[in-house]
Structures are given as C-alpha cells and as structure tokens.
mmCIF file of N, CA and C in Angstrom:
data_model
loop_
_atom_site.group_PDB
_atom_site.id
_atom_site.type_symbol
_atom_site.label_atom_id
_atom_site.label_comp_id
_atom_site.label_asym_id
_atom_site.label_seq_id
_atom_site.Cartn_x
_atom_site.Cartn_y
_atom_site.Cartn_z
ATOM 1 N N MET P 243 32.854 83.075 113.049
ATOM 2 C CA MET P 243 31.630 82.707 112.384
ATOM 3 C C MET P 243 31.411 81.204 112.525
ATOM 4 N N GLN P 244 30.179 80.824 112.749
ATOM 5 C CA GLN P 244 29.835 79.418 112.939
ATOM 6 C C GLN P 244 29.927 78.651 111.625
ATOM 7 N N ALA P 245 30.381 77.422 111.710
ATOM 8 C CA ALA P 245 30.494 76.556 110.535
ATOM 9 C C ALA P 245 29.104 76.184 110.026
ATOM 10 N N LEU P 246 29.046 75.772 108.769
ATOM 11 C CA LEU P 246 27.804 75.334 108.141
ATOM 12 C C LEU P 246 27.932 73.862 107.776
ATOM 13 N N ASN P 247 26.990 73.047 108.255
ATOM 14 C CA ASN P 247 26.902 71.637 107.890
ATOM 15 C C ASN P 247 25.731 71.440 106.958
ATOM 16 N N CYS P 248 25.961 70.853 105.807
ATOM 17 C CA CYS P 248 24.895 70.566 104.847
ATOM 18 C C CYS P 248 24.848 69.063 104.620
ATOM 19 N N TYR P 249 23.691 68.481 104.868
ATOM 20 C CA TYR P 249 23.508 67.055 104.640
ATOM 21 C C TYR P 249 22.981 66.860 103.230
ATOM 22 N N ILE P 250 23.643 66.017 102.475
ATOM 23 C CA ILE P 250 23.332 65.805 101.070
ATOM 24 C C ILE P 250 22.779 64.391 100.909
ATOM 25 N N TYR P 251 21.546 64.295 100.385
ATOM 26 C CA TYR P 251 20.927 62.978 100.233
ATOM 27 C C TYR P 251 20.031 62.877 99.008
ATOM 28 N N ASN P 252 19.777 63.997 98.314
ATOM 29 C CA ASN P 252 19.027 63.969 97.059
ATOM 30 C C ASN P 252 19.262 65.294 96.326
ATOM 31 N N ASP P 253 18.676 65.438 95.134
ATOM 32 C CA ASP P 253 18.895 66.656 94.346
ATOM 33 C C ASP P 253 18.374 67.904 95.043
ATOM 34 N N VAL P 254 17.284 67.783 95.777
ATOM 35 C CA VAL P 254 16.743 68.943 96.495
ATOM 36 C C VAL P 254 17.713 69.392 97.582
ATOM 37 N N SER P 255 18.322 68.439 98.272
ATOM 38 C CA SER P 255 19.286 68.809 99.322
ATOM 39 C C SER P 255 20.525 69.464 98.723
ATOM 40 N N VAL P 256 20.881 69.101 97.489
ATOM 41 C CA VAL P 256 21.989 69.762 96.808
ATOM 42 C C VAL P 256 21.629 71.223 96.562
ATOM 43 N N SER P 257 20.435 71.468 96.016
ATOM 44 C CA SER P 257 19.980 72.839 95.744
ATOM 45 C C SER P 257 19.871 73.659 97.023
ATOM 46 N N THR P 258 19.288 73.063 98.044
ATOM 47 C CA THR P 258 19.166 73.753 99.329
ATOM 48 C C THR P 258 20.551 74.056 99.907
ATOM 49 N N GLY P 259 21.465 73.105 99.786
ATOM 50 C CA GLY P 259 22.823 73.303 100.274
ATOM 51 C C GLY P 259 23.529 74.441 99.560
ATOM 52 N N ILE P 260 23.337 74.547 98.255
ATOM 53 C CA ILE P 260 23.953 75.642 97.501
ATOM 54 C C ILE P 260 23.416 76.983 97.979
ATOM 55 N N ILE P 261 22.113 77.070 98.219
ATOM 56 C CA ILE P 261 21.515 78.311 98.725
ATOM 57 C C ILE P 261 22.089 78.654 100.101
ATOM 58 N N GLU P 262 22.155 77.662 100.982
ATOM 59 C CA GLU P 262 22.699 77.890 102.328
ATOM 60 C C GLU P 262 24.178 78.276 102.259
ATOM 61 N N ALA P 263 24.928 77.613 101.384
ATOM 62 C CA ALA P 263 26.350 77.933 101.239
ATOM 63 C C ALA P 263 26.530 79.356 100.714
ATOM 64 N N ARG P 264 25.700 79.770 99.764
ATOM 65 C CA ARG P 264 25.790 81.139 99.238
ATOM 66 C C ARG P 264 25.539 82.154 100.351
ATOM 67 N N GLU P 265 24.515 81.932 101.146
ATOM 68 C CA GLU P 265 24.207 82.842 102.248
ATOM 69 C C GLU P 265 25.349 82.870 103.262
ATOM 70 N N TRP P 266 25.909 81.711 103.558
ATOM 71 C CA TRP P 266 27.020 81.616 104.501
ATOM 72 C C TRP P 266 28.235 82.359 103.963
ATOM 73 N N LEU P 267 28.559 82.158 102.692
ATOM 74 C CA LEU P 267 29.702 82.834 102.082
ATOM 75 C C LEU P 267 29.494 84.341 102.011
ATOM 76 N N ASP P 268 28.244 84.794 101.817
ATOM 77 C CA ASP P 268 27.952 86.229 101.814
ATOM 78 C C ASP P 268 28.355 86.875 103.134
ATOM 79 N N GLU P 269 28.237 86.131 104.225
ATOM 80 C CA GLU P 269 28.628 86.649 105.532
ATOM 81 C C GLU P 269 30.140 86.615 105.729
ATOM 82 N N CYS P 270 30.824 85.725 105.019
ATOM 83 C CA CYS P 270 32.271 85.528 105.193
ATOM 84 C C CYS P 270 33.118 86.488 104.372
ATOM 85 N N MET P 271 32.653 86.822 103.169
ATOM 86 C CA MET P 271 33.526 87.542 102.243
ATOM 87 C C MET P 271 32.714 88.376 101.276
ATOM 88 N N SER P 272 33.406 89.323 100.660
ATOM 89 C CA SER P 272 32.733 90.195 99.689
ATOM 90 C C SER P 272 33.145 89.900 98.252
ATOM 91 N N ASP P 273 34.223 89.186 98.035
ATOM 92 C CA ASP P 273 34.726 88.918 96.692
ATOM 93 C C ASP P 273 33.783 87.964 95.952
ATOM 94 N N LYS P 274 33.032 88.512 94.986
ATOM 95 C CA LYS P 274 32.036 87.713 94.267
ATOM 96 C C LYS P 274 32.651 86.601 93.446
ATOM 97 N N GLN P 275 33.818 86.841 92.872
ATOM 98 C CA GLN P 275 34.470 85.826 92.054
ATOM 99 C C GLN P 275 34.880 84.620 92.904
ATOM 100 N N VAL P 276 35.465 84.883 94.067
ATOM 101 C CA VAL P 276 35.873 83.787 94.944
ATOM 102 C C VAL P 276 34.644 83.045 95.453
ATOM 103 N N LYS P 277 33.588 83.777 95.807
ATOM 104 C CA LYS P 277 32.352 83.122 96.248
ATOM 105 C C LYS P 277 31.816 82.192 95.163
ATOM 106 N N SER P 278 31.839 82.652 93.935
ATOM 107 C CA SER P 278 31.365 81.841 92.820
ATOM 108 C C SER P 278 32.198 80.569 92.670
ATOM 109 N N LEU P 279 33.504 80.690 92.793
ATOM 110 C CA LEU P 279 34.373 79.520 92.708
ATOM 111 C C LEU P 279 34.102 78.539 93.850
ATOM 112 N N LEU P 280 33.917 79.064 95.048
ATOM 113 C CA LEU P 280 33.648 78.204 96.194
ATOM 114 C C LEU P 280 32.295 77.505 96.063
ATOM 115 N N LEU P 281 31.313 78.193 95.512
ATOM 116 C CA LEU P 281 30.016 77.552 95.269
ATOM 117 C C LEU P 281 30.135 76.458 94.217
ATOM 118 N N THR P 282 30.985 76.656 93.240
ATOM 119 C CA THR P 282 31.241 75.624 92.232
ATOM 120 C C THR P 282 31.836 74.382 92.888
ATOM 121 N N VAL P 283 32.789 74.591 93.783
ATOM 122 C CA VAL P 283 33.395 73.474 94.513
ATOM 123 C C VAL P 283 32.336 72.757 95.335
ATOM 124 N N PHE P 284 31.529 73.526 96.062
ATOM 125 C CA PHE P 284 30.464 72.932 96.880
ATOM 126 C C PHE P 284 29.547 72.081 96.004
ATOM 127 N N ALA P 285 29.084 72.646 94.891
ATOM 128 C CA ALA P 285 28.143 71.947 94.015
ATOM 129 C C ALA P 285 28.760 70.667 93.451
ATOM 130 N N GLU P 286 30.008 70.721 93.049
ATOM 131 C CA GLU P 286 30.669 69.533 92.495
ATOM 132 C C GLU P 286 30.807 68.442 93.552
ATOM 133 N N LEU P 287 31.208 68.819 94.758
ATOM 134 C CA LEU P 287 31.330 67.825 95.825
ATOM 135 C C LEU P 287 29.969 67.229 96.168
ATOM 136 N N ALA P 288 28.937 68.065 96.196
ATOM 137 C CA ALA P 288 27.586 67.574 96.491
ATOM 138 C C ALA P 288 27.111 66.605 95.412
ATOM 139 N N GLN P 289 27.344 66.947 94.152
ATOM 140 C CA GLN P 289 26.947 66.055 93.060
ATOM 141 C C GLN P 289 27.717 64.734 93.130
ATOM 142 N N ASN P 290 28.977 64.791 93.513
ATOM 143 C CA ASN P 290 29.746 63.548 93.667
ATOM 144 C C ASN P 290 29.165 62.668 94.764
ATOM 145 N N ILE P 291 28.725 63.287 95.853
ATOM 146 C CA ILE P 291 28.100 62.510 96.928
ATOM 147 C C ILE P 291 26.872 61.787 96.394
ATOM 148 N N ILE P 292 25.997 62.506 95.697
ATOM 149 C CA ILE P 292 24.769 61.897 95.160
ATOM 150 C C ILE P 292 25.117 60.793 94.156
ATOM 151 N N LYS P 293 26.043 61.091 93.273
ATOM 152 C CA LYS P 293 26.379 60.168 92.180
ATOM 153 C C LYS P 293 27.031 58.879 92.672
ATOM 154 N N TYR P 294 27.924 58.988 93.640
ATOM 155 C CA TYR P 294 28.734 57.837 94.022
ATOM 156 C C TYR P 294 28.400 57.232 95.384
ATOM 157 N N ALA P 295 27.804 58.012 96.287
ATOM 158 C CA ALA P 295 27.613 57.516 97.653
ATOM 159 C C ALA P 295 26.170 57.602 98.151
ATOM 160 N N ASN P 296 25.300 58.293 97.421
ATOM 161 C CA ASN P 296 23.887 58.475 97.781
ATOM 162 C C ASN P 296 23.630 59.469 98.907
ATOM 163 N N ARG P 297 24.542 59.546 99.856
ATOM 164 C CA ARG P 297 24.357 60.503 100.958
ATOM 165 C C ARG P 297 25.695 60.816 101.610
ATOM 166 N N GLY P 298 25.736 61.998 102.220
ATOM 167 C CA GLY P 298 26.944 62.427 102.914
ATOM 168 C C GLY P 298 26.730 63.823 103.467
ATOM 169 N N LYS P 299 27.805 64.491 103.811
ATOM 170 C CA LYS P 299 27.673 65.855 104.320
ATOM 171 C C LYS P 299 28.846 66.699 103.849
ATOM 172 N N ILE P 300 28.592 67.999 103.815
ATOM 173 C CA ILE P 300 29.622 68.967 103.455
ATOM 174 C C ILE P 300 29.680 70.018 104.550
ATOM 175 N N LEU P 301 30.877 70.287 105.006
ATOM 176 C CA LEU P 301 31.132 71.280 106.041
ATOM 177 C C LEU P 301 31.833 72.474 105.415
ATOM 178 N N LEU P 302 31.341 73.672 105.687
ATOM 179 C CA LEU P 302 32.031 74.913 105.316
ATOM 180 C C LEU P 302 32.428 75.596 106.607
ATOM 181 N N GLU P 303 33.683 76.040 106.672
ATOM 182 C CA GLU P 303 34.180 76.629 107.913
ATOM 183 C C GLU P 303 35.255 77.665 107.618
ATOM 184 N N CYS P 304 35.174 78.786 108.304
ATOM 185 C CA CYS P 304 36.277 79.743 108.305
ATOM 186 C C CYS P 304 37.258 79.244 109.350
ATOM 187 N N THR P 305 38.486 79.035 108.946
ATOM 188 C CA THR P 305 39.459 78.430 109.840
ATOM 189 C C THR P 305 40.856 78.902 109.463
ATOM 190 N N LYS P 306 41.849 78.265 109.999
ATOM 191 C CA LYS P 306 43.242 78.513 109.623
ATOM 192 C C LYS P 306 43.826 77.206 109.108
ATOM 193 N N PHE P 307 44.649 77.323 108.080
ATOM 194 C CA PHE P 307 45.380 76.176 107.570
ATOM 195 C C PHE P 307 46.808 76.635 107.340
ATOM 196 N N GLU P 308 47.734 75.934 107.980
ATOM 197 C CA GLU P 308 49.143 76.318 107.913
ATOM 198 C C GLU P 308 49.335 77.795 108.265
ATOM 199 N N GLY P 309 48.585 78.245 109.280
ATOM 200 C CA GLY P 309 48.727 79.598 109.798
ATOM 201 C C GLY P 309 48.035 80.685 108.989
ATOM 202 N N LYS P 310 47.314 80.318 107.940
ATOM 203 C CA LYS P 310 46.660 81.314 107.093
ATOM 204 C C LYS P 310 45.146 81.210 107.242
ATOM 205 N N ASP P 311 44.457 82.373 107.254
ATOM 206 C CA ASP P 311 43.003 82.387 107.274
ATOM 207 C C ASP P 311 42.485 81.805 105.966
ATOM 208 N N CYS P 312 41.445 80.978 106.073
ATOM 209 C CA CYS P 312 40.911 80.356 104.868
ATOM 210 C C CYS P 312 39.477 79.895 105.078
ATOM 211 N N VAL P 313 38.855 79.533 103.974
ATOM 212 C CA VAL P 313 37.585 78.830 103.993
ATOM 213 C C VAL P 313 37.893 77.373 103.676
ATOM 214 N N MET P 314 37.385 76.484 104.520
ATOM 215 C CA MET P 314 37.531 75.060 104.277
ATOM 216 C C MET P 314 36.194 74.516 103.800
ATOM 217 N N ILE P 315 36.233 73.705 102.771
ATOM 218 C CA ILE P 315 35.069 72.952 102.329
ATOM 219 C C ILE P 315 35.475 71.492 102.416
ATOM 220 N N CYS P 316 34.744 70.744 103.220
ATOM 221 C CA CYS P 316 35.069 69.344 103.468
ATOM 222 C C CYS P 316 33.843 68.485 103.199
ATOM 223 N N SER P 317 33.979 67.507 102.323
ATOM 224 C CA SER P 317 32.872 66.573 102.087
ATOM 225 C C SER P 317 33.242 65.211 102.641
ATOM 226 N N LYS P 318 32.231 64.524 103.160
ATOM 227 C CA LYS P 318 32.454 63.200 103.729
ATOM 228 C C LYS P 318 31.267 62.321 103.364
ATOM 229 N N ASP P 319 31.589 61.103 102.920
ATOM 230 C CA ASP P 319 30.522 60.149 102.626
ATOM 231 C C ASP P 319 30.937 58.765 103.096
ATOM 232 N N ASN P 320 29.977 57.880 103.151
ATOM 233 C CA ASN P 320 30.212 56.486 103.519
ATOM 234 C C ASN P 320 29.959 55.590 102.318
ATOM 235 N N GLY P 321 30.338 56.081 101.157
ATOM 236 C CA GLY P 321 30.113 55.348 99.916
ATOM 237 C C GLY P 321 31.135 54.246 99.704
ATOM 238 N N PRO P 322 31.244 53.795 98.460
ATOM 239 C CA PRO P 322 32.117 52.662 98.158
ATOM 240 C C PRO P 322 33.608 52.991 98.189
ATOM 241 N N GLY P 323 33.955 54.273 98.217
ATOM 242 C CA GLY P 323 35.359 54.667 98.189
ATOM 243 C C GLY P 323 35.874 54.745 96.766
ATOM 244 N N ILE P 324 37.063 55.288 96.625
ATOM 245 C CA ILE P 324 37.692 55.463 95.316
ATOM 246 C C ILE P 324 38.835 54.466 95.215
ATOM 247 N N GLU P 325 38.767 53.607 94.215
ATOM 248 C CA GLU P 325 39.775 52.559 94.082
ATOM 249 C C GLU P 325 41.153 53.129 93.753
ATOM 250 N N LYS P 326 41.209 54.034 92.758
ATOM 251 C CA LYS P 326 42.489 54.608 92.336
ATOM 252 C C LYS P 326 42.382 56.131 92.370
ATOM 253 N N ILE P 327 42.819 56.717 93.470
ATOM 254 C CA ILE P 327 42.714 58.165 93.649
ATOM 255 C C ILE P 327 43.470 58.904 92.560
ATOM 256 N N GLU P 328 44.650 58.421 92.183
ATOM 257 C CA GLU P 328 45.434 59.114 91.159
ATOM 258 C C GLU P 328 44.667 59.185 89.833
ATOM 259 N N ASP P 329 43.906 58.135 89.511
ATOM 260 C CA ASP P 329 43.082 58.178 88.292
ATOM 261 C C ASP P 329 41.950 59.191 88.445
ATOM 262 N N ALA P 330 41.308 59.198 89.611
ATOM 263 C CA ALA P 330 40.184 60.117 89.844
ATOM 264 C C ALA P 330 40.612 61.576 89.764
ATOM 265 N N LEU P 331 41.887 61.850 90.019
ATOM 266 C CA LEU P 331 42.405 63.217 89.961
ATOM 267 C C LEU P 331 42.950 63.572 88.574
ATOM 268 N N SER P 332 42.860 62.648 87.638
ATOM 269 C CA SER P 332 43.332 62.888 86.270
ATOM 270 C C SER P 332 42.227 63.510 85.423
ATOM 271 N N GLU P 333 42.614 64.458 84.582
ATOM 272 C CA GLU P 333 41.659 65.076 83.658
ATOM 273 C C GLU P 333 41.005 63.999 82.796
ATOM 274 N N ASN P 334 39.698 64.134 82.608
ATOM 275 C CA ASN P 334 38.904 63.297 81.708
ATOM 276 C C ASN P 334 38.741 61.847 82.157
ATOM 277 N N PHE P 335 39.131 61.507 83.383
ATOM 278 C CA PHE P 335 38.895 60.160 83.890
ATOM 279 C C PHE P 335 37.543 60.141 84.588
ATOM 280 N N SER P 336 36.704 59.188 84.233
ATOM 281 C CA SER P 336 35.394 59.074 84.848
ATOM 282 C C SER P 336 34.972 57.624 84.894
ATOM 283 N N THR P 337 34.364 57.226 85.998
ATOM 284 C CA THR P 337 33.789 55.888 86.095
ATOM 285 C C THR P 337 32.286 55.928 85.857
ATOM 286 N N SER P 338 31.738 57.133 85.622
ATOM 287 C CA SER P 338 30.286 57.245 85.477
ATOM 288 C C SER P 338 29.862 57.879 84.155
ATOM 289 N N GLY P 339 30.790 58.016 83.213
ATOM 290 C CA GLY P 339 30.433 58.548 81.909
ATOM 291 C C GLY P 339 30.359 60.063 81.824
ATOM 292 N N THR P 340 30.871 60.764 82.833
ATOM 293 C CA THR P 340 30.883 62.231 82.802
ATOM 294 C C THR P 340 32.175 62.709 82.135
ATOM 295 N N LEU P 341 32.373 64.023 82.098
ATOM 296 C CA LEU P 341 33.577 64.571 81.481
ATOM 297 C C LEU P 341 34.844 64.306 82.288
ATOM 298 N N GLY P 342 34.699 63.979 83.570
ATOM 299 C CA GLY P 342 35.875 63.693 84.389
ATOM 300 C C GLY P 342 36.676 64.931 84.744
ATOM 301 N N LEU P 343 35.970 66.043 84.950
ATOM 302 C CA LEU P 343 36.658 67.300 85.262
ATOM 303 C C LEU P 343 36.431 67.759 86.696
ATOM 304 N N GLY P 344 35.590 67.047 87.455
ATOM 305 C CA GLY P 344 35.196 67.484 88.784
ATOM 306 C C GLY P 344 36.324 67.616 89.786
ATOM 307 N N LEU P 345 36.900 66.507 90.208
ATOM 308 C CA LEU P 345 37.968 66.576 91.207
ATOM 309 C C LEU P 345 39.195 67.331 90.699
ATOM 310 N N PRO P 346 39.632 67.129 89.446
ATOM 311 C CA PRO P 346 40.757 67.938 88.970
ATOM 312 C C PRO P 346 40.443 69.440 88.974
ATOM 313 N N GLY P 347 39.202 69.794 88.653
ATOM 314 C CA GLY P 347 38.809 71.203 88.674
ATOM 315 C C GLY P 347 38.810 71.777 90.080
ATOM 316 N N ILE P 348 38.300 71.001 91.024
ATOM 317 C CA ILE P 348 38.310 71.429 92.428
ATOM 318 C C ILE P 348 39.747 71.651 92.881
ATOM 319 N N LYS P 349 40.622 70.732 92.523
ATOM 320 C CA LYS P 349 42.031 70.840 92.922
ATOM 321 C C LYS P 349 42.654 72.119 92.369
ATOM 322 N N ARG P 350 42.276 72.508 91.140
ATOM 323 C CA ARG P 350 42.812 73.745 90.543
ATOM 324 C C ARG P 350 42.246 74.993 91.214
ATOM 325 N N ILE P 351 40.964 74.963 91.557
ATOM 326 C CA ILE P 351 40.303 76.136 92.137
ATOM 327 C C ILE P 351 40.826 76.441 93.537
ATOM 328 N N MET P 352 41.044 75.403 94.319
ATOM 329 C CA MET P 352 41.388 75.580 95.719
ATOM 330 C C MET P 352 42.898 75.674 95.902
ATOM 331 N N ASP P 353 43.291 76.322 97.003
ATOM 332 C CA ASP P 353 44.716 76.471 97.300
ATOM 333 C C ASP P 353 45.323 75.186 97.851
ATOM 334 N N GLU P 354 44.542 74.447 98.604
ATOM 335 C CA GLU P 354 45.006 73.178 99.181
ATOM 336 C C GLU P 354 43.927 72.138 98.957
ATOM 337 N N PHE P 355 44.349 70.911 98.712
ATOM 338 C CA PHE P 355 43.417 69.826 98.389
ATOM 339 C C PHE P 355 43.932 68.548 99.025
ATOM 340 N N GLN P 356 43.066 67.879 99.793
ATOM 341 C CA GLN P 356 43.419 66.606 100.417
ATOM 342 C C GLN P 356 42.289 65.621 100.162
ATOM 343 N N ILE P 357 42.624 64.388 99.869
ATOM 344 C CA ILE P 357 41.597 63.365 99.686
ATOM 345 C C ILE P 357 42.047 62.082 100.355
ATOM 346 N N GLU P 358 41.117 61.472 101.075
ATOM 347 C CA GLU P 358 41.339 60.180 101.713
ATOM 348 C C GLU P 358 40.169 59.296 101.333
ATOM 349 N N SER P 359 40.452 58.082 100.947
ATOM 350 C CA SER P 359 39.378 57.181 100.562
ATOM 351 C C SER P 359 39.762 55.756 100.906
ATOM 352 N N GLU P 360 38.786 55.029 101.400
ATOM 353 C CA GLU P 360 39.000 53.622 101.718
ATOM 354 C C GLU P 360 37.855 52.831 101.110
ATOM 355 N N LEU P 361 38.190 51.813 100.358
ATOM 356 C CA LEU P 361 37.169 50.997 99.714
ATOM 357 C C LEU P 361 36.224 50.405 100.753
ATOM 358 N N GLY P 362 34.935 50.538 100.505
ATOM 359 C CA GLY P 362 33.914 50.020 101.402
ATOM 360 C C GLY P 362 33.653 50.879 102.618
ATOM 361 N N VAL P 363 34.400 51.966 102.774
ATOM 362 C CA VAL P 363 34.263 52.828 103.959
ATOM 363 C C VAL P 363 33.782 54.223 103.580
ATOM 364 N N GLY P 364 34.387 54.811 102.544
ATOM 365 C CA GLY P 364 33.963 56.137 102.111
ATOM 366 C C GLY P 364 35.124 57.036 101.754
ATOM 367 N N THR P 365 34.761 58.286 101.488
ATOM 368 C CA THR P 365 35.732 59.265 101.010
ATOM 369 C C THR P 365 35.579 60.574 101.761
ATOM 370 N N VAL P 366 36.712 61.204 102.063
ATOM 371 C CA VAL P 366 36.746 62.539 102.650
ATOM 372 C C VAL P 366 37.602 63.415 101.743
ATOM 373 N N VAL P 367 37.030 64.541 101.324
ATOM 374 C CA VAL P 367 37.764 65.534 100.540
ATOM 375 C C VAL P 367 37.807 66.814 101.363
ATOM 376 N N ARG P 368 39.021 67.304 101.660
ATOM 377 C CA ARG P 368 39.198 68.579 102.375
ATOM 378 C C ARG P 368 39.881 69.547 101.439
ATOM 379 N N THR P 369 39.279 70.724 101.293
ATOM 380 C CA THR P 369 39.846 71.743 100.428
ATOM 381 C C THR P 369 39.911 73.053 101.193
ATOM 382 N N PHE P 370 40.904 73.881 100.846
ATOM 383 C CA PHE P 370 41.105 75.143 101.534
ATOM 384 C C PHE P 370 41.351 76.232 100.504
ATOM 385 N N ARG P 371 40.714 77.371 100.713
ATOM 386 C CA ARG P 371 40.956 78.555 99.884
ATOM 387 C C ARG P 371 41.368 79.672 100.827
ATOM 388 N N TYR P 372 42.576 80.192 100.627
ATOM 389 C CA TYR P 372 43.080 81.254 101.489
ATOM 390 C C TYR P 372 42.322 82.547 101.240
ATOM 391 N N LEU P 373 42.125 83.289 102.327
ATOM 392 C CA LEU P 373 41.415 84.579 102.236
ATOM 393 C C LEU P 373 42.397 85.724 102.143
#
C-alpha cells in the first residue's frame, strides 16, 4: 500500500489530514480501536506542528520495524526544536499552557517511539504500531 503524506500548515489542513488518515487506515486494517488510537496519534502530532512549528508534514506508512509488520506515523517540522526532550516526554510538562499529555500519551499508545530534535532546526517524531 502506498504511503500517505499530509502537509500540515493550518487548522483546516489538520482536519483534512485526519480525514485522509482515516481513509488510509480503513484500507490498511479493520480493527476500529487501533484505527482510533492511530488517528489520535496523528491528530496530536498535527496539533503539535501547528502549535510549535507552524508547518510540517506527517507520513503514514505500512512498513516493517525490527522485522515486524507495522504502521509508522512520522512527523517532521522545521520549527524551533525541543530544548529538553526528557521534559517534553514527562507527564504534565508543557511550554504552552496545555495539559502536557500529548507526547507521553503518544509514547504509551504506540509500540515504538523515537524523537530527534535540534534547536533551530526542527523535530522528527517516528512512531510504530505493530499489526
């Protein structure tokens, strides 16, 4: 199945991306609960792009990770980067006045979670959910 690239640059693109991701996931799998969780991850990553970087992209792909079939959701932005990744992954930590549950929640939902960030360059979050 072909990967899905969603460009995120405003609230409308977030909504459109969620619709496209739902349609893409409908073709990939039948488990409604897992689809719902993956859409939650997509939406959270998209909102983070808008909130912190203004624009970026999210890739959804059926692939293999460590030899296992999975769905990968990868977000990439050219924003300011994350100064302290360990803080950003802590429950209730927020630099924008939110609940601070986004990245920690994504990490719990997904089977594998990777984050790379460089100040002044941007952030890449790669997540994998085994099928």
